[in-house]
CSV table of C-alpha atoms in Angstrom, one decimal:
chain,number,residue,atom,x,y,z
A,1,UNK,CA,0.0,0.0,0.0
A,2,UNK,CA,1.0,3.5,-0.9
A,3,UNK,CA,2.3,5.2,2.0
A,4,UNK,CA,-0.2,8.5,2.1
A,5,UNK,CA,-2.9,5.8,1.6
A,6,UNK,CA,-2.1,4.2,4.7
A,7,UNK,CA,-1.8,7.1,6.8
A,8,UNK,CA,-5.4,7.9,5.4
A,9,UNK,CA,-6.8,5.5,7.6
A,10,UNK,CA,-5.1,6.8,10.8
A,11,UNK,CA,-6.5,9.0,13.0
A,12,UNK,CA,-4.9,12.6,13.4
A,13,UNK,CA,-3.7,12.1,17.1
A,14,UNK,CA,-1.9,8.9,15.5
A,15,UNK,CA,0.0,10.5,12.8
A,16,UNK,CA,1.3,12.9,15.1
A,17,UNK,CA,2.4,10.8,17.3
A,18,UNK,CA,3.7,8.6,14.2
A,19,UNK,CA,5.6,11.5,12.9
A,20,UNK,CA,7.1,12.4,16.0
A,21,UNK,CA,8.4,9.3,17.3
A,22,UNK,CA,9.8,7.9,14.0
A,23,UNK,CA,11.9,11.5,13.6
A,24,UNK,CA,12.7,11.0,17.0
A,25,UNK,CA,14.2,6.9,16.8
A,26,UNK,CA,15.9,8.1,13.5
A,27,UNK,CA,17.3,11.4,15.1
A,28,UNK,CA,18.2,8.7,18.1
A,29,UNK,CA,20.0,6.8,15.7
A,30,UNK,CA,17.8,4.4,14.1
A,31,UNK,CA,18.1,4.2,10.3
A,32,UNK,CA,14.5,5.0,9.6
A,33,UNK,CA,12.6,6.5,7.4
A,34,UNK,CA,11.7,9.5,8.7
A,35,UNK,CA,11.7,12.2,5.8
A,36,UNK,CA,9.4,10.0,3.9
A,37,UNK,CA,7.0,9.9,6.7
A,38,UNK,CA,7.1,13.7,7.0
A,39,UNK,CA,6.5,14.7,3.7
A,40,UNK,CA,3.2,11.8,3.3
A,41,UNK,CA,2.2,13.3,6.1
A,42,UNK,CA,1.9,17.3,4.9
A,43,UNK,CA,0.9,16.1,1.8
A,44,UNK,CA,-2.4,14.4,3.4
A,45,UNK,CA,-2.5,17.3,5.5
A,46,UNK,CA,-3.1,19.5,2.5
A,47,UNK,CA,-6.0,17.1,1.8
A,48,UNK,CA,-7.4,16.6,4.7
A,49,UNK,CA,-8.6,19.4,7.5
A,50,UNK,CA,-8.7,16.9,10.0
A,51,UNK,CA,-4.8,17.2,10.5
A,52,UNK,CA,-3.5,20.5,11.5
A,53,UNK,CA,-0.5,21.2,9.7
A,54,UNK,CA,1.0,23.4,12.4
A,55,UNK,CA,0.4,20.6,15.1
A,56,UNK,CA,2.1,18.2,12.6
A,57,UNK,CA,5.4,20.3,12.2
A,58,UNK,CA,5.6,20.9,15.9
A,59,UNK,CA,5.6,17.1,16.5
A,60,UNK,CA,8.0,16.6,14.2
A,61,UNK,CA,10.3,19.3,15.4
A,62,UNK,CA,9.8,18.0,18.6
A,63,UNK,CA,10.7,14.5,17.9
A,64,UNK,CA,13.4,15.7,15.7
A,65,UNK,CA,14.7,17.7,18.8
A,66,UNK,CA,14.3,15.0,21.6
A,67,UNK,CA,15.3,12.2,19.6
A,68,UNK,CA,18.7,14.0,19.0
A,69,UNK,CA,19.6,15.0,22.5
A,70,UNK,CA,19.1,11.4,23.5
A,71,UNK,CA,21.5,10.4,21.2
A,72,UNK,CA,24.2,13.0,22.0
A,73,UNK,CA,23.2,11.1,25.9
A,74,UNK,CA,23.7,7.9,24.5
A,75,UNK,CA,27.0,9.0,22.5
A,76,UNK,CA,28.5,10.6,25.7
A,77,UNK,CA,28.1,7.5,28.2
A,78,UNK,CA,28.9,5.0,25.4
A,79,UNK,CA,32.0,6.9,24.1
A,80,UNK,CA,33.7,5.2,21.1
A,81,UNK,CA,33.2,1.3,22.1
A,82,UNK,CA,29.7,2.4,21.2
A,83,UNK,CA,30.4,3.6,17.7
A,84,UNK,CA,32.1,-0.1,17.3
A,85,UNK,CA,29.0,-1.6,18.4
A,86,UNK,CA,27.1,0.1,15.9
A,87,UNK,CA,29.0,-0.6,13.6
A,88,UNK,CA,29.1,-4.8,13.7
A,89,UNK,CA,24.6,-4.0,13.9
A,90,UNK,CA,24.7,-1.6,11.5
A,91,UNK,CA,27.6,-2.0,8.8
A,92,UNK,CA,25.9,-0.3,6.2
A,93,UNK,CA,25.7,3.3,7.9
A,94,UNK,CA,28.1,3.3,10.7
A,95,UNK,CA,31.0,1.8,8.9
A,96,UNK,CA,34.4,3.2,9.9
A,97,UNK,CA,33.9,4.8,6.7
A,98,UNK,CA,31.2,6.8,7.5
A,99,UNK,CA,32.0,7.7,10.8
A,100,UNK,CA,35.4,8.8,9.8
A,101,UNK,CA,33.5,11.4,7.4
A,102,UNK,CA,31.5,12.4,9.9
A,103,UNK,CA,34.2,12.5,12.5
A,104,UNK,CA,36.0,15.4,9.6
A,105,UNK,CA,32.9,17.3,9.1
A,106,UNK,CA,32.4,18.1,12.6
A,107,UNK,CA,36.2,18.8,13.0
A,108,UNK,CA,35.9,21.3,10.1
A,109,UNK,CA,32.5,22.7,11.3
A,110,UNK,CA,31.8,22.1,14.8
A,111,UNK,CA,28.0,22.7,16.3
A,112,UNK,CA,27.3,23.8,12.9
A,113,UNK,CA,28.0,20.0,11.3
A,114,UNK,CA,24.8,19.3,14.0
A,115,UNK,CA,22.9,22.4,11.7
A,116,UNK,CA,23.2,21.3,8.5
A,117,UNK,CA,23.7,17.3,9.2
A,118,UNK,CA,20.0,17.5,10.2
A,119,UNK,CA,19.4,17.9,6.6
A,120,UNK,CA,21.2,15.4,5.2
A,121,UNK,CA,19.6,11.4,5.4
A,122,UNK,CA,23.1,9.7,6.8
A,123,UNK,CA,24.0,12.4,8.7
A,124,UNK,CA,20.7,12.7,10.5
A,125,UNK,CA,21.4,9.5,12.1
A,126,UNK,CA,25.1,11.0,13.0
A,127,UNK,CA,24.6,13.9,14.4
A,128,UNK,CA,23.4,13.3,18.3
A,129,UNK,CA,25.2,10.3,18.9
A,130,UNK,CA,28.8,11.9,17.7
A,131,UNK,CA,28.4,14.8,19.2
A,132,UNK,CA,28.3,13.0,22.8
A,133,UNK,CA,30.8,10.6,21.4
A,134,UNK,CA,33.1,13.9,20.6
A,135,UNK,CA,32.1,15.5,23.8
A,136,UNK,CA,31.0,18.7,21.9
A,137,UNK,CA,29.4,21.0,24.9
A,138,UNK,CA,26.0,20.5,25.3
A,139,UNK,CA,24.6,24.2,25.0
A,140,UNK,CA,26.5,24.2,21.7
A,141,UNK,CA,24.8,21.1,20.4
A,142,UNK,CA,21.3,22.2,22.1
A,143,UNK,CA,21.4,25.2,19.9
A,144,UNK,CA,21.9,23.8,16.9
A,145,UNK,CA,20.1,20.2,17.4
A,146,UNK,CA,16.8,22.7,18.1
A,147,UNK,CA,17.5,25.4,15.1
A,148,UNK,CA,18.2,22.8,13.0
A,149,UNK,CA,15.2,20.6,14.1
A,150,UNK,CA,12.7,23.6,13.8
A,151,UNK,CA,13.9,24.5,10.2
A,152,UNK,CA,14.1,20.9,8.7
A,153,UNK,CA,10.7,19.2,10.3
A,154,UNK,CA,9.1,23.2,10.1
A,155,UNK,CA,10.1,23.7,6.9
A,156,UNK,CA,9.8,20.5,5.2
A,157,UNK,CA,6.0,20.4,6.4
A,158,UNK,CA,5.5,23.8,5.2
A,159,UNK,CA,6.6,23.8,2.3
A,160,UNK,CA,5.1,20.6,1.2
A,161,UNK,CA,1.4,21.5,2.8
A,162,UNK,CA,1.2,24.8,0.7
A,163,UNK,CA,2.9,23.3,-2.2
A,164,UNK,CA,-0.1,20.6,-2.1
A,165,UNK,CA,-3.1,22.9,-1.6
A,166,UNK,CA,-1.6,24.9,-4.5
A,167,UNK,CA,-1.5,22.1,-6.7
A,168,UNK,CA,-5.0,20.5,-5.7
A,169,UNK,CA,-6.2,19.3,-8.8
A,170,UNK,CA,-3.1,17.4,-9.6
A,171,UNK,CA,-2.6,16.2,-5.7
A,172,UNK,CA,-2.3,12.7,-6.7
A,173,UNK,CA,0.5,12.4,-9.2
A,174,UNK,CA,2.2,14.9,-6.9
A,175,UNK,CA,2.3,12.6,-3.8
A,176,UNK,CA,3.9,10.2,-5.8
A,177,UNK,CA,6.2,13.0,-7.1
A,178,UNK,CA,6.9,14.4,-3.8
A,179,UNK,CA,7.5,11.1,-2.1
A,180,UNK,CA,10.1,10.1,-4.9
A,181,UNK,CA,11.9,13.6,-4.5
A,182,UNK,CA,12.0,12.5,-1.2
A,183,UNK,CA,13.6,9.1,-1.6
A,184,UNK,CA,16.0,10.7,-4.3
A,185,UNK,CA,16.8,13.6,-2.3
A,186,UNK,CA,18.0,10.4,0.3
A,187,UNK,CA,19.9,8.2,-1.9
A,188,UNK,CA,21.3,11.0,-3.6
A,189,UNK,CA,22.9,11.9,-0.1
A,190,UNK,CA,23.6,8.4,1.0
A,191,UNK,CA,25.5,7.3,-2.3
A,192,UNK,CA,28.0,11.0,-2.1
A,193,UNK,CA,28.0,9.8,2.0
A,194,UNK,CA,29.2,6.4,1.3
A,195,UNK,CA,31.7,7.5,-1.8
A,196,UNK,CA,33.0,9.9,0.5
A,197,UNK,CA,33.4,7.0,3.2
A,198,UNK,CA,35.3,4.8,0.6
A,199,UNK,CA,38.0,7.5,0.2
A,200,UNK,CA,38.0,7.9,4.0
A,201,UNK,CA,38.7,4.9,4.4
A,202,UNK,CA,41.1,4.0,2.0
A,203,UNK,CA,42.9,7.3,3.0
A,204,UNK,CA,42.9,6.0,6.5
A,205,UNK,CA,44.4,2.2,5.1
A,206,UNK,CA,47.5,4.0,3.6
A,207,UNK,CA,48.3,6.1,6.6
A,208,UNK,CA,48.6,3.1,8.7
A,209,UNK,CA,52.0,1.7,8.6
A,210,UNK,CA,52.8,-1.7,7.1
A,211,UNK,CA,53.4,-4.6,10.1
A,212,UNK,CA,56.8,-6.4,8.6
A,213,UNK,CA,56.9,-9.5,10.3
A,214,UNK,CA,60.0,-10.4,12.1
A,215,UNK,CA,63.0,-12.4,10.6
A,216,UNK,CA,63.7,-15.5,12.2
């Protein structure tokens, strides 16, 4: 079943709640997809009065927000044996590669990698749980985890609700339109993420020095 048809037969309360805690287990550090489930969701909203658009982008702010400041938590207690645990779960995303790209992004950019990692799909997962692992101070992280969170979930759902009750007659072929920006707009990121983690990590292989092994 189509996503937005789904969520059609869910009551409001639920696909706030929905909203906000899938933002917030992906925010934690859960690959999920959480930008897909945003934008189905303003797009029904533009369809629907039942849903109130500014309730919808508050929960998702919110979960956006939470979900990311229990990650940085999380990061901080479990320090860097935690990244290596993630990483024998979850290969695909929290591959030495990935993390080592990461790791340069917020050396370059600091609070601000937090800003504008929300934005990108890989880095969304990231973000909280690096910054605790990094020890970045926590008002730093706060005010970027909640600008960040406010722009991307407020944004995203405003943007896609007025662009829907605009285009009202053609609402259908745009939900499929929107939702497969959407998924672009993700792999797109995860494929220049994961080239970029190649070259990290091939970069990091040559720096290491090559073990001789001892003459008899």
């Amino acid at each position: 079943m189509h996503v937005q048809e789904w969520l059609e037969t869910v009551p409001a309360v639920s696909i706030y709640l929905l909203v906000g805690l899938v933002i917030g287990l992906e925010s934690l550090g859960i690959p999920l997809p959480g930008e897909i489930i945003l934008v189905s969701s303003a797009l029904l909203a533009s369809q629907h009065g039942d849903i109130n658009p500014v309730v919808l982008g508050a929960c998702a702010s919110a979960g956006a927000v939470i979900g990311d400041s229990i990650g940085y938590a999380i990061g901080r207690k479990g320090g860097r044996p935690l990244l290596a645990w993630l990483g024998k779960k979850f290969p695909k995303h929290f591959s030495e590669g990935h993390i080592a790209t990461a790791e340069r992004s917020f050396e370059k950019w600091g609070m601000w990698a937090v800003f504008f990692g929300r934005f990108v799909a890989l880095l969304r997962i990231f973000a909280g749980p690096l910054a605790g692992v990094l020890r970045m101070p926590y008002w730093k992280f706060l005010i970027a985890n909640v600008l960040g969170g406010i722009i991307w979930a407020g944004g995203t759902t405003a943007v896609i609700y007025y662009v829907g009750v605009v285009a009202e007659s053609w609402l259908k072929r745009f939900s499929w339109l929107g939702l497969l920006l959407a998924v672009l707009i993700g792999l797109t990121s995860m494929l220049v993420l994961k080239r970029k983690a190649k070259k990290a990590t091939a970069e990091k292989q040559a720096a290491e020095p090559e073990v001789v092994p001892a003459a008899d």
